[in-house]
Amino acid sequence: MASLTPKTLKGRTYYYARECQRVNGKPKIVKTVYLGSLDHIIQAVTHPQEPLRPQTVRLASFGDVAALFDQACQIGLIELIDAQIPKRDQGLSVGQYLLLAAINRAAPPSSKAQLAHWYHRTVLPRLLPATTGQLSSQAFWNHMDCVTEADIAAIEQALSQRLIRQLNLSLRTLVYDGTNFFTFINTRTPAQLPARGHNKQHRGDLRQVSLGMLVSTDFHVPLFHHVYTGNQTDATAFQTVSEELAARYRQLAQGCEHITLIFDKGNNSTEAFETLDGSPFHFVGSLVPSQHPDLLRIPLEDFQPLPGTRLASCLAYRTTKPVFGQKRTIVITYNENLLEGQLQGIEASLTKARHKLDALQASLRRRREGRLKQGRAPTVESIRKQVEQSLNGQFLKNLIHFEVGPGPIPTLSYRTDTAALARLMRTHLGKTILFTDNADWTTEEIVLGYRAQDRIESAFRDMKNPHFLGWSPMFHWTDSKIRVHAFYCVLALTLTSLLQRRLHQQGLDLSLKRMMELLGGVQEVLLIYPPRTDETHPRTATCLSERDAEQDQLLQALDLVRYQPEEVG
């Protein structure tokens, strides 16, 4: 029970509240609270003080970082990596460094020189303690020097098997594709992976690095990746990895006996199909339409609508034909939405090409009139070359006809072939030619199987997002560091894909961008109060930032409540 106890010091009386309890059968004072003098007590009761205002506030990223950390814990990522690359029990392990790098890539990317700065503005100091020195760029890459290409392959293989076993990932269809990422690596830097080639972000002036990935159609979870030189075509790279994919099949087939590989026409080659035909993989791919004019000539009247709401706007024609040395099942699809999109692209290309040709005509006219005298005098050959460069877009050489007339100053005339455009619309546009060795699949299954390719296209788009999962900026210029960079970028995609999958299983379907925006908006707030007159240290209180209903729903679905900080005083 509590009692009020006076105490006289130097002629003045002060009061204490004491709480007494029996301990081992004997009364004992267990708590004493100083209340002050009688005047102080009366003042506090009759004129209560205003609530103490915080002196400052410290914010730390909570929702996105805690969710990614939790996902890594659930799949045992750190332990799996450390089993492959062990080190002395001193400082951070290789697995912990790679997890920090993956989380940093996912939300949001920064350089390794800024890793400690980013780390201390998250809740990671509480979840994965580290010193500023351990998070220096030098310390990080000292540990990454231990990570070899063989280590990455072994970790990825073990992780794939764990995800398939623990999460029952669907392996009925897997998607393979490649993309590239431009870099600002100097031309004279002696790395082999960065090279100039056809860049999918239209930065052919820069050296690029290419990435091939095999992902599940079940939320594009990466199961295999391959880093290759930037000047290597997708088809050549696919020949290289097809044997690795066949070997990977034998590991994956323990969870699924019939696996179909899906890829687009950019990966087609005779050599790759020779390897695939000798493997247990089945496949669904696409063909270059212009290489099969006989299939394009089939009239639309012979096409049939497909069942189901997902294919309501799609017509299809099914046949067989020898392709790459084997008789394959062929499905030609026609889609009005695809036709409209292609027409918009062609019209934009035509407009751009006409503007270039008009500008070239005007330049020649000014030179003939004597108003333009600078530069080298044009020739028929130089004008023809400029025109051909202006018509390098798809279909443009068939749709625009031009003539370069001779003379001291050549002339240029051109016209748009509307008949060729009408013929293109009738035979080519809106059509996709699919082929497969799954002869027992229905036409609907073949079409839907190929459409699963949008999973990996979505993954590549996410990896090119500058705010979430960003591959760029990449500040490394040696092949070994580039491979490590690619690995933790793929790990970041793995963690975010698994988060999306968990939310879907609880009825919450969100894009990666929306998911990361919502989680990233939940922050940890540390309120720091000035110390009272009788205290030596400031008082603190911790809580989470204000949230909307959707954010609360995510925190509950991912069970992040257990990572909320405890109240401290």
CSV table of N, CA, C and O in Angstrom, one decimal, residues 118-231:
chain,number,residue,atom,x,y,z
A,118,TRP,N,22.2,6.1,-45.0
A,118,TRP,CA,20.8,5.5,-45.2
A,118,TRP,C,20.4,4.6,-44.0
A,118,TRP,O,19.3,4.7,-43.5
A,119,TYR,N,21.4,3.7,-43.6
A,119,TYR,CA,21.1,2.8,-42.6
A,119,TYR,C,20.6,3.4,-41.3
A,119,TYR,O,19.7,3.0,-40.6
A,120,HIS,N,21.3,4.5,-40.8
A,120,HIS,CA,21.0,5.2,-39.6
A,120,HIS,C,19.6,5.9,-39.7
A,120,HIS,O,19.2,6.4,-38.6
A,121,ARG,N,19.1,6.0,-40.8
A,121,ARG,CA,17.7,6.7,-41.0
A,121,ARG,C,16.6,5.7,-41.2
A,121,ARG,O,15.6,6.0,-41.8
A,122,THR,N,16.9,4.4,-40.8
A,122,THR,CA,15.9,3.4,-40.8
A,122,THR,C,15.9,2.7,-39.5
A,122,THR,O,16.6,3.1,-38.6
A,123,VAL,N,15.0,1.7,-39.3
A,123,VAL,CA,14.9,0.9,-38.1
A,123,VAL,C,15.9,-0.2,-38.0
A,123,VAL,O,16.0,-1.0,-37.1
A,124,LEU,N,16.8,-0.3,-39.0
A,124,LEU,CA,17.8,-1.4,-39.1
A,124,LEU,C,18.7,-1.4,-37.9
A,124,LEU,O,19.2,-2.5,-37.5
A,125,PRO,N,19.1,-0.3,-37.3
A,125,PRO,CA,20.0,-0.3,-36.2
A,125,PRO,C,19.4,-1.2,-35.0
A,125,PRO,O,20.2,-1.7,-34.2
A,126,ARG,N,18.1,-1.2,-35.0
A,126,ARG,CA,17.5,-2.0,-33.9
A,126,ARG,C,17.3,-3.5,-34.4
A,126,ARG,O,17.4,-4.4,-33.6
A,127,LEU,N,17.2,-3.7,-35.7
A,127,LEU,CA,16.9,-5.1,-36.2
A,127,LEU,C,18.2,-5.8,-36.6
A,127,LEU,O,18.3,-7.0,-36.4
A,128,LEU,N,19.2,-5.0,-37.1
A,128,LEU,CA,20.4,-5.6,-37.5
A,128,LEU,C,21.6,-4.7,-37.1
A,128,LEU,O,22.0,-3.9,-38.0
A,129,PRO,N,22.0,-4.7,-35.9
A,129,PRO,CA,23.0,-3.7,-35.4
A,129,PRO,C,24.3,-3.7,-36.1
A,129,PRO,O,24.8,-4.8,-36.4
A,130,ALA,N,24.8,-2.5,-36.4
A,130,ALA,CA,26.1,-2.4,-37.0
A,130,ALA,C,26.7,-1.0,-36.7
A,130,ALA,O,25.9,-0.1,-36.4
A,131,THR,N,28.0,-0.9,-36.8
A,131,THR,CA,28.7,0.4,-36.6
A,131,THR,C,28.8,1.1,-37.9
A,131,THR,O,28.8,0.5,-39.0
A,132,THR,N,29.1,2.4,-37.8
A,132,THR,CA,29.3,3.2,-39.0
A,132,THR,C,30.5,2.7,-39.8
A,132,THR,O,30.5,2.6,-41.0
A,133,GLY,N,31.6,2.3,-39.0
A,133,GLY,CA,32.8,1.8,-39.7
A,133,GLY,C,32.5,0.5,-40.4
A,133,GLY,O,33.1,0.3,-41.5
A,134,GLN,N,31.6,-0.4,-39.9
A,134,GLN,CA,31.3,-1.6,-40.6
A,134,GLN,C,30.5,-1.4,-41.9
A,134,GLN,O,30.5,-2.3,-42.8
A,135,LEU,N,29.9,-0.2,-42.0
A,135,LEU,CA,29.1,0.1,-43.2
A,135,LEU,C,29.8,1.0,-44.2
A,135,LEU,O,29.2,1.5,-45.1
A,136,SER,N,31.1,1.1,-44.0
A,136,SER,CA,31.8,1.9,-45.0
A,136,SER,C,31.9,1.2,-46.4
A,136,SER,O,31.7,-0.1,-46.4
A,137,SER,N,32.1,1.9,-47.4
A,137,SER,CA,32.1,1.3,-48.7
A,137,SER,C,33.3,0.3,-48.8
A,137,SER,O,33.2,-0.8,-49.4
A,138,GLN,N,34.4,0.6,-48.2
A,138,GLN,CA,35.6,-0.2,-48.2
A,138,GLN,C,35.3,-1.6,-47.5
A,138,GLN,O,35.6,-2.6,-48.0
A,139,ALA,N,34.6,-1.5,-46.3
A,139,ALA,CA,34.3,-2.7,-45.5
A,139,ALA,C,33.3,-3.5,-46.3
A,139,ALA,O,33.5,-4.8,-46.3
A,140,PHE,N,32.3,-2.9,-47.0
A,140,PHE,CA,31.4,-3.7,-47.8
A,140,PHE,C,32.1,-4.5,-48.9
A,140,PHE,O,31.9,-5.7,-49.0
A,141,TRP,N,32.9,-3.8,-49.7
A,141,TRP,CA,33.5,-4.4,-50.8
A,141,TRP,C,34.6,-5.4,-50.4
A,141,TRP,O,34.9,-6.4,-51.1
A,142,ASN,N,35.2,-5.2,-49.2
A,142,ASN,CA,36.2,-6.2,-48.7
A,142,ASN,C,35.5,-7.5,-48.5
A,142,ASN,O,36.1,-8.6,-48.8
A,143,HIS,N,34.2,-7.5,-48.0
A,143,HIS,CA,33.5,-8.7,-47.8
A,143,HIS,C,33.0,-9.3,-49.2
A,143,HIS,O,32.9,-10.5,-49.4
A,144,MET,N,32.6,-8.4,-50.1
A,144,MET,CA,32.1,-8.8,-51.4
A,144,MET,C,33.1,-9.4,-52.3
A,144,MET,O,32.8,-10.2,-53.2
A,145,ASP,N,34.4,-9.1,-52.0
A,145,ASP,CA,35.5,-9.8,-52.7
A,145,ASP,C,35.5,-11.2,-52.5
A,145,ASP,O,36.2,-12.0,-53.2
A,146,CYS,N,34.9,-11.7,-51.4
A,146,CYS,CA,34.9,-13.1,-51.1
A,146,CYS,C,33.8,-13.8,-51.9
A,146,CYS,O,33.7,-15.1,-51.9
A,147,VAL,N,32.9,-13.1,-52.6
A,147,VAL,CA,31.7,-13.7,-53.3
A,147,VAL,C,32.1,-13.9,-54.7
A,147,VAL,O,32.3,-13.0,-55.5
A,148,THR,N,32.3,-15.2,-55.1
A,148,THR,CA,32.6,-15.6,-56.4
A,148,THR,C,31.4,-15.9,-57.3
A,148,THR,O,30.3,-16.0,-56.8
A,149,GLU,N,31.6,-16.0,-58.6
A,149,GLU,CA,30.5,-16.3,-59.5
A,149,GLU,C,29.9,-17.7,-59.1
A,149,GLU,O,28.7,-17.9,-59.2
A,150,ALA,N,30.8,-18.6,-58.7
A,150,ALA,CA,30.3,-19.9,-58.3
A,150,ALA,C,29.5,-19.9,-57.0
A,150,ALA,O,28.5,-20.6,-56.9
A,151,ASP,N,29.9,-19.0,-56.1
A,151,ASP,CA,29.1,-18.8,-54.9
A,151,ASP,C,27.7,-18.3,-55.2
A,151,ASP,O,26.8,-18.8,-54.6
A,152,ILE,N,27.7,-17.3,-56.0
A,152,ILE,CA,26.4,-16.7,-56.4
A,152,ILE,C,25.4,-17.8,-57.0
A,152,ILE,O,24.3,-17.9,-56.6
A,153,ALA,N,26.0,-18.6,-57.9
A,153,ALA,CA,25.2,-19.7,-58.5
A,153,ALA,C,24.7,-20.7,-57.4
A,153,ALA,O,23.6,-21.2,-57.5
A,154,ALA,N,25.6,-21.1,-56.5
A,154,ALA,CA,25.3,-22.1,-55.5
A,154,ALA,C,24.2,-21.5,-54.5
A,154,ALA,O,23.2,-22.2,-54.1
A,155,ILE,N,24.3,-20.2,-54.1
A,155,ILE,CA,23.3,-19.6,-53.3
A,155,ILE,C,22.0,-19.5,-53.9
A,155,ILE,O,20.9,-19.8,-53.4
A,156,GLU,N,22.0,-19.1,-55.2
A,156,GLU,CA,20.7,-19.0,-56.0
A,156,GLU,C,20.1,-20.3,-56.1
A,156,GLU,O,18.8,-20.4,-56.0
A,157,GLN,N,20.8,-21.3,-56.4
A,157,GLN,CA,20.3,-22.7,-56.5
A,157,GLN,C,19.6,-23.2,-55.2
A,157,GLN,O,18.5,-23.7,-55.2
A,158,ALA,N,20.3,-23.0,-54.1
A,158,ALA,CA,19.8,-23.4,-52.8
A,158,ALA,C,18.6,-22.5,-52.4
A,158,ALA,O,17.6,-23.1,-51.9
A,159,LEU,N,18.6,-21.2,-52.7
A,159,LEU,CA,17.5,-20.4,-52.4
A,159,LEU,C,16.2,-20.8,-53.3
A,159,LEU,O,15.1,-20.9,-52.7
A,160,SER,N,16.4,-21.1,-54.5
A,160,SER,CA,15.3,-21.5,-55.4
A,160,SER,C,14.7,-22.8,-54.8
A,160,SER,O,13.4,-22.9,-54.7
A,161,GLN,N,15.5,-23.8,-54.4
A,161,GLN,CA,14.9,-25.0,-53.9
A,161,GLN,C,14.2,-24.8,-52.6
A,161,GLN,O,13.1,-25.3,-52.4
A,162,ARG,N,14.7,-23.8,-51.8
A,162,ARG,CA,14.0,-23.5,-50.5
A,162,ARG,C,12.7,-22.9,-50.8
A,162,ARG,O,11.7,-23.2,-50.1
A,163,LEU,N,12.6,-21.9,-51.7
A,163,LEU,CA,11.4,-21.2,-52.0
A,163,LEU,C,10.3,-22.2,-52.6
A,163,LEU,O,9.1,-22.1,-52.2
A,164,ILE,N,10.8,-23.1,-53.4
A,164,ILE,CA,9.8,-24.0,-54.0
A,164,ILE,C,9.3,-24.9,-52.9
A,164,ILE,O,8.1,-25.2,-52.9
A,165,ARG,N,10.1,-25.4,-52.0
A,165,ARG,CA,9.7,-26.3,-51.0
A,165,ARG,C,8.9,-25.6,-49.9
A,165,ARG,O,7.8,-26.2,-49.5
A,166,GLN,N,9.3,-24.5,-49.5
A,166,GLN,CA,8.6,-23.8,-48.4
A,166,GLN,C,7.3,-23.1,-48.8
A,166,GLN,O,6.3,-23.1,-48.1
A,167,LEU,N,7.3,-22.5,-50.0
A,167,LEU,CA,6.2,-21.6,-50.5
A,167,LEU,C,5.3,-22.3,-51.5
A,167,LEU,O,4.3,-21.7,-52.0
A,168,ASN,N,5.7,-23.5,-52.0
A,168,ASN,CA,4.9,-24.1,-53.0
A,168,ASN,C,4.7,-23.3,-54.3
A,168,ASN,O,3.6,-23.1,-54.8
A,169,LEU,N,5.8,-22.7,-54.7
A,169,LEU,CA,5.8,-21.8,-55.9
A,169,LEU,C,5.3,-22.7,-57.1
A,169,LEU,O,5.8,-23.8,-57.3
A,170,SER,N,4.4,-22.1,-58.0
A,170,SER,CA,4.0,-22.9,-59.1
A,170,SER,C,5.1,-22.9,-60.2
A,170,SER,O,5.6,-21.8,-60.6
A,171,LEU,N,5.4,-24.1,-60.7
A,171,LEU,CA,6.5,-24.3,-61.7
A,171,LEU,C,6.0,-24.7,-63.0
A,171,LEU,O,6.7,-25.1,-63.9
A,172,ARG,N,4.6,-24.7,-63.2
A,172,ARG,CA,4.1,-25.3,-64.4
A,172,ARG,C,4.6,-24.5,-65.6
A,172,ARG,O,4.9,-25.0,-66.7
A,173,THR,N,4.7,-23.1,-65.4
A,173,THR,CA,5.2,-22.3,-66.5
A,173,THR,C,6.3,-21.3,-65.9
A,173,THR,O,6.0,-20.7,-64.8
A,174,LEU,N,7.4,-21.3,-66.5
A,174,LEU,CA,8.5,-20.3,-66.1
A,174,LEU,C,8.8,-19.4,-67.3
A,174,LEU,O,8.7,-19.9,-68.4
A,175,VAL,N,9.2,-18.2,-67.0
A,175,VAL,CA,9.5,-17.3,-68.1
A,175,VAL,C,10.9,-16.9,-68.1
A,175,VAL,O,11.5,-16.6,-67.0
A,176,TYR,N,11.5,-16.9,-69.3
A,176,TYR,CA,12.9,-16.4,-69.4
A,176,TYR,C,13.0,-15.2,-70.4
A,176,TYR,O,12.3,-15.2,-71.4
A,177,ASP,N,13.8,-14.2,-70.1
A,177,ASP,CA,14.0,-13.1,-71.0
A,177,ASP,C,15.2,-12.4,-70.5
A,177,ASP,O,15.8,-12.6,-69.4
A,178,GLY,N,15.7,-11.5,-71.4
A,178,GLY,CA,16.9,-10.7,-71.1
A,178,GLY,C,16.6,-9.2,-71.3
A,178,GLY,O,15.7,-8.8,-72.0
A,179,THR,N,17.4,-8.4,-70.6
A,179,THR,CA,17.3,-6.9,-70.8
A,179,THR,C,18.7,-6.4,-70.6
A,179,THR,O,19.6,-7.1,-70.3
A,180,ASN,N,18.8,-5.1,-70.7
A,180,ASN,CA,20.2,-4.4,-70.5
A,180,ASN,C,20.0,-3.1,-69.7
A,180,ASN,O,18.9,-2.5,-69.7
A,181,PHE,N,21.1,-2.7,-69.1
A,181,PHE,CA,21.1,-1.5,-68.2
A,181,PHE,C,22.3,-0.7,-68.7
A,181,PHE,O,23.4,-1.2,-68.6
A,182,PHE,N,22.0,0.5,-69.1
A,182,PHE,CA,23.2,1.4,-69.4
A,182,PHE,C,23.9,1.8,-68.2
A,182,PHE,O,23.4,1.9,-67.1
A,183,THR,N,25.2,2.1,-68.4
A,183,THR,CA,26.1,2.6,-67.3
A,183,THR,C,26.9,3.8,-67.8
A,183,THR,O,26.8,4.1,-69.0
A,184,PHE,N,27.6,4.4,-66.9
A,184,PHE,CA,28.5,5.5,-67.3
A,184,PHE,C,29.9,5.1,-67.1
A,184,PHE,O,30.8,5.9,-66.9
A,185,ILE,N,30.2,3.8,-67.3
A,185,ILE,CA,31.6,3.3,-67.2
A,185,ILE,C,32.4,3.8,-68.4
A,185,ILE,O,32.0,3.7,-69.5
A,186,ASN,N,33.6,4.3,-68.1
A,186,ASN,CA,34.5,4.8,-69.1
A,186,ASN,C,34.9,3.8,-70.1
A,186,ASN,O,35.0,2.6,-69.8
A,187,THR,N,35.0,4.2,-71.3
A,187,THR,CA,35.3,3.3,-72.4
A,187,THR,C,36.6,2.5,-72.2
A,187,THR,O,36.8,1.4,-72.5
A,188,ARG,N,37.6,3.2,-71.5
A,188,ARG,CA,38.9,2.6,-71.3
A,188,ARG,C,39.0,1.7,-70.1
A,188,ARG,O,40.0,1.1,-69.8
A,189,THR,N,37.9,1.7,-69.3
A,189,THR,CA,37.9,0.8,-68.2
A,189,THR,C,38.0,-0.7,-68.6
A,189,THR,O,37.2,-1.1,-69.5
A,190,PRO,N,38.9,-1.5,-68.1
A,190,PRO,CA,39.2,-2.8,-68.7
A,190,PRO,C,38.2,-3.9,-68.3
A,190,PRO,O,38.5,-5.1,-68.4
A,191,ALA,N,37.0,-3.6,-67.9
A,191,ALA,CA,36.0,-4.6,-67.6
A,191,ALA,C,35.4,-5.2,-68.9
A,191,ALA,O,35.3,-4.5,-69.9
A,192,GLN,N,35.1,-6.5,-68.8
A,192,GLN,CA,34.6,-7.2,-70.0
A,192,GLN,C,33.0,-7.1,-70.2
A,192,GLN,O,32.5,-7.1,-71.3
A,193,LEU,N,32.3,-7.1,-69.1
A,193,LEU,CA,30.9,-7.1,-69.1
A,193,LEU,C,30.3,-5.9,-69.8
A,193,LEU,O,29.3,-6.0,-70.6
A,194,PRO,N,30.7,-4.7,-69.4
A,194,PRO,CA,30.1,-3.5,-70.0
A,194,PRO,C,30.6,-3.3,-71.5
A,194,PRO,O,31.8,-3.4,-71.8
A,195,ALA,N,29.6,-3.2,-72.4
A,195,ALA,CA,30.0,-3.0,-73.8
A,195,ALA,C,28.8,-2.3,-74.5
A,195,ALA,O,27.7,-2.3,-74.0
A,196,ARG,N,29.1,-1.6,-75.6
A,196,ARG,CA,28.1,-0.9,-76.3
A,196,ARG,C,27.3,-1.9,-77.2
A,196,ARG,O,27.9,-2.8,-77.8
A,197,GLY,N,26.0,-1.7,-77.2
A,197,GLY,CA,25.1,-2.6,-78.0
A,197,GLY,C,23.8,-1.9,-78.2
A,197,GLY,O,23.6,-0.7,-77.8
A,198,HIS,N,22.8,-2.6,-78.7
A,198,HIS,CA,21.4,-2.1,-78.8
A,198,HIS,C,20.8,-2.0,-77.4
A,198,HIS,O,20.5,-3.0,-76.8
A,199,ASN,N,20.7,-0.7,-77.0
A,199,ASN,CA,20.1,-0.5,-75.6
A,199,ASN,C,18.6,-0.3,-75.7
A,199,ASN,O,18.1,0.5,-76.5
A,200,LYS,N,17.9,-1.0,-74.8
A,200,LYS,CA,16.5,-1.0,-74.8
A,200,LYS,C,15.9,0.3,-74.2
A,200,LYS,O,14.7,0.5,-74.2
A,201,GLN,N,16.8,1.1,-73.6
A,201,GLN,CA,16.4,2.4,-73.1
A,201,GLN,C,16.9,3.6,-74.0
A,201,GLN,O,17.0,4.7,-73.6
A,202,HIS,N,17.4,3.1,-75.2
A,202,HIS,CA,17.8,4.1,-76.3
A,202,HIS,C,19.0,4.9,-75.9
A,202,HIS,O,19.2,6.0,-76.2
A,203,ARG,N,20.0,4.2,-75.1
A,203,ARG,CA,21.2,4.8,-74.8
A,203,ARG,C,22.4,4.0,-75.4
A,203,ARG,O,23.2,3.5,-74.7
A,204,GLY,N,22.3,3.9,-76.7
A,204,GLY,CA,23.4,3.1,-77.4
A,204,GLY,C,24.7,3.8,-77.4
A,204,GLY,O,25.7,3.2,-77.7
A,205,ASP,N,24.8,5.1,-76.9
A,205,ASP,CA,26.1,5.8,-76.8
A,205,ASP,C,26.9,5.4,-75.6
A,205,ASP,O,28.0,5.8,-75.4
A,206,LEU,N,26.2,4.6,-74.6
A,206,LEU,CA,26.9,4.2,-73.4
A,206,LEU,C,27.1,2.7,-73.3
A,206,LEU,O,26.4,1.9,-74.0
A,207,ARG,N,28.1,2.3,-72.5
A,207,ARG,CA,28.3,0.9,-72.3
A,207,ARG,C,27.2,0.4,-71.4
A,207,ARG,O,26.7,1.1,-70.5
A,208,GLN,N,26.8,-0.9,-71.7
A,208,GLN,CA,25.7,-1.5,-71.0
A,208,GLN,C,26.1,-2.9,-70.5
A,208,GLN,O,27.0,-3.5,-71.0
A,209,VAL,N,25.3,-3.3,-69.5
A,209,VAL,CA,25.4,-4.7,-69.0
A,209,VAL,C,24.1,-5.4,-69.2
A,209,VAL,O,23.0,-4.8,-69.0
A,210,SER,N,24.1,-6.6,-69.6
A,210,SER,CA,22.9,-7.4,-69.9
A,210,SER,C,22.6,-8.4,-68.8
A,210,SER,O,23.5,-8.9,-68.1
A,211,LEU,N,21.3,-8.6,-68.6
A,211,LEU,CA,20.9,-9.5,-67.5
A,211,LEU,C,19.8,-10.4,-68.1
A,211,LEU,O,18.8,-9.9,-68.6
A,212,GLY,N,20.0,-11.7,-68.0
A,212,GLY,CA,18.9,-12.7,-68.3
A,212,GLY,C,18.4,-13.3,-67.0
A,212,GLY,O,19.2,-13.5,-66.1
A,213,MET,N,17.1,-13.5,-67.0
A,213,MET,CA,16.5,-14.0,-65.7
A,213,MET,C,15.4,-15.0,-66.1
A,213,MET,O,14.7,-14.9,-67.0
A,214,LEU,N,15.3,-16.1,-65.2
A,214,LEU,CA,14.3,-17.0,-65.2
A,214,LEU,C,13.4,-16.8,-64.0
A,214,LEU,O,13.9,-16.8,-62.9
A,215,VAL,N,12.1,-16.5,-64.2
A,215,VAL,CA,11.2,-16.2,-63.1
A,215,VAL,C,10.0,-17.1,-63.1
A,215,VAL,O,9.6,-17.6,-64.2
A,216,SER,N,9.4,-17.2,-62.0
A,216,SER,CA,8.1,-18.0,-61.9
A,216,SER,C,7.0,-17.0,-62.5
A,216,SER,O,7.1,-15.8,-62.3
A,217,THR,N,6.0,-17.6,-63.0
A,217,THR,CA,4.8,-16.8,-63.4
A,217,THR,C,4.0,-16.5,-62.1
A,217,THR,O,3.0,-15.8,-62.2
A,218,ASP,N,4.3,-17.2,-61.1
A,218,ASP,CA,3.7,-17.0,-59.8
A,218,ASP,C,4.4,-15.8,-59.1
A,218,ASP,O,5.3,-15.9,-58.3
A,219,PHE,N,4.0,-14.5,-59.5
A,219,PHE,CA,4.6,-13.3,-58.9
A,219,PHE,C,6.1,-13.1,-59.2
A,219,PHE,O,6.8,-12.6,-58.4
A,220,HIS,N,6.5,-13.4,-60.5
A,220,HIS,CA,7.8,-13.2,-61.0
A,220,HIS,C,8.9,-13.3,-59.9
A,220,HIS,O,9.8,-12.4,-59.8
A,221,VAL,N,8.9,-14.4,-59.2
A,221,VAL,CA,10.0,-14.7,-58.2
A,221,VAL,C,11.2,-15.2,-59.0
A,221,VAL,O,11.1,-16.2,-59.7
A,222,PRO,N,12.4,-14.6,-58.9
A,222,PRO,CA,13.6,-15.1,-59.7
A,222,PRO,C,14.0,-16.4,-59.2
A,222,PRO,O,14.1,-16.7,-58.0
A,223,LEU,N,14.3,-17.3,-60.2
A,223,LEU,CA,14.9,-18.6,-59.8
A,223,LEU,C,16.3,-18.8,-60.4
A,223,LEU,O,17.0,-19.8,-60.0
A,224,PHE,N,16.7,-17.9,-61.3
A,224,PHE,CA,18.0,-18.1,-62.0
A,224,PHE,C,18.3,-16.7,-62.7
A,224,PHE,O,17.4,-16.1,-63.2
A,225,HIS,N,19.5,-16.3,-62.6
A,225,HIS,CA,19.9,-15.1,-63.4
A,225,HIS,C,21.3,-15.3,-64.0
A,225,HIS,O,22.1,-16.1,-63.5
A,226,HIS,N,21.5,-14.5,-65.0
A,226,HIS,CA,22.8,-14.7,-65.8
A,226,HIS,C,23.2,-13.3,-66.2
A,226,HIS,O,22.4,-12.6,-66.9
A,227,VAL,N,24.4,-12.8,-65.9
A,227,VAL,CA,24.9,-11.5,-66.3
A,227,VAL,C,25.8,-11.8,-67.5
A,227,VAL,O,26.7,-12.6,-67.5
A,228,TYR,N,25.6,-11.0,-68.6
A,228,TYR,CA,26.4,-11.2,-69.8
A,228,TYR,C,26.8,-9.9,-70.4
A,228,TYR,O,26.2,-8.8,-70.1
A,229,THR,N,27.7,-9.9,-71.4
A,229,THR,CA,28.2,-8.7,-72.0
A,229,THR,C,27.1,-7.9,-72.7
A,229,THR,O,26.2,-8.5,-73.3
A,230,GLY,N,27.3,-6.6,-72.7
A,230,GLY,CA,26.3,-5.7,-73.3
A,230,GLY,C,26.1,-5.8,-74.8
A,230,GLY,O,25.1,-5.3,-75.3
A,231,ASN,N,27.1,-6.3,-75.5
A,231,ASN,CA,27.0,-6.4,-76.9
A,231,ASN,C,26.6,-7.7,-77.4
A,231,ASN,O,26.6,-8.0,-78.7
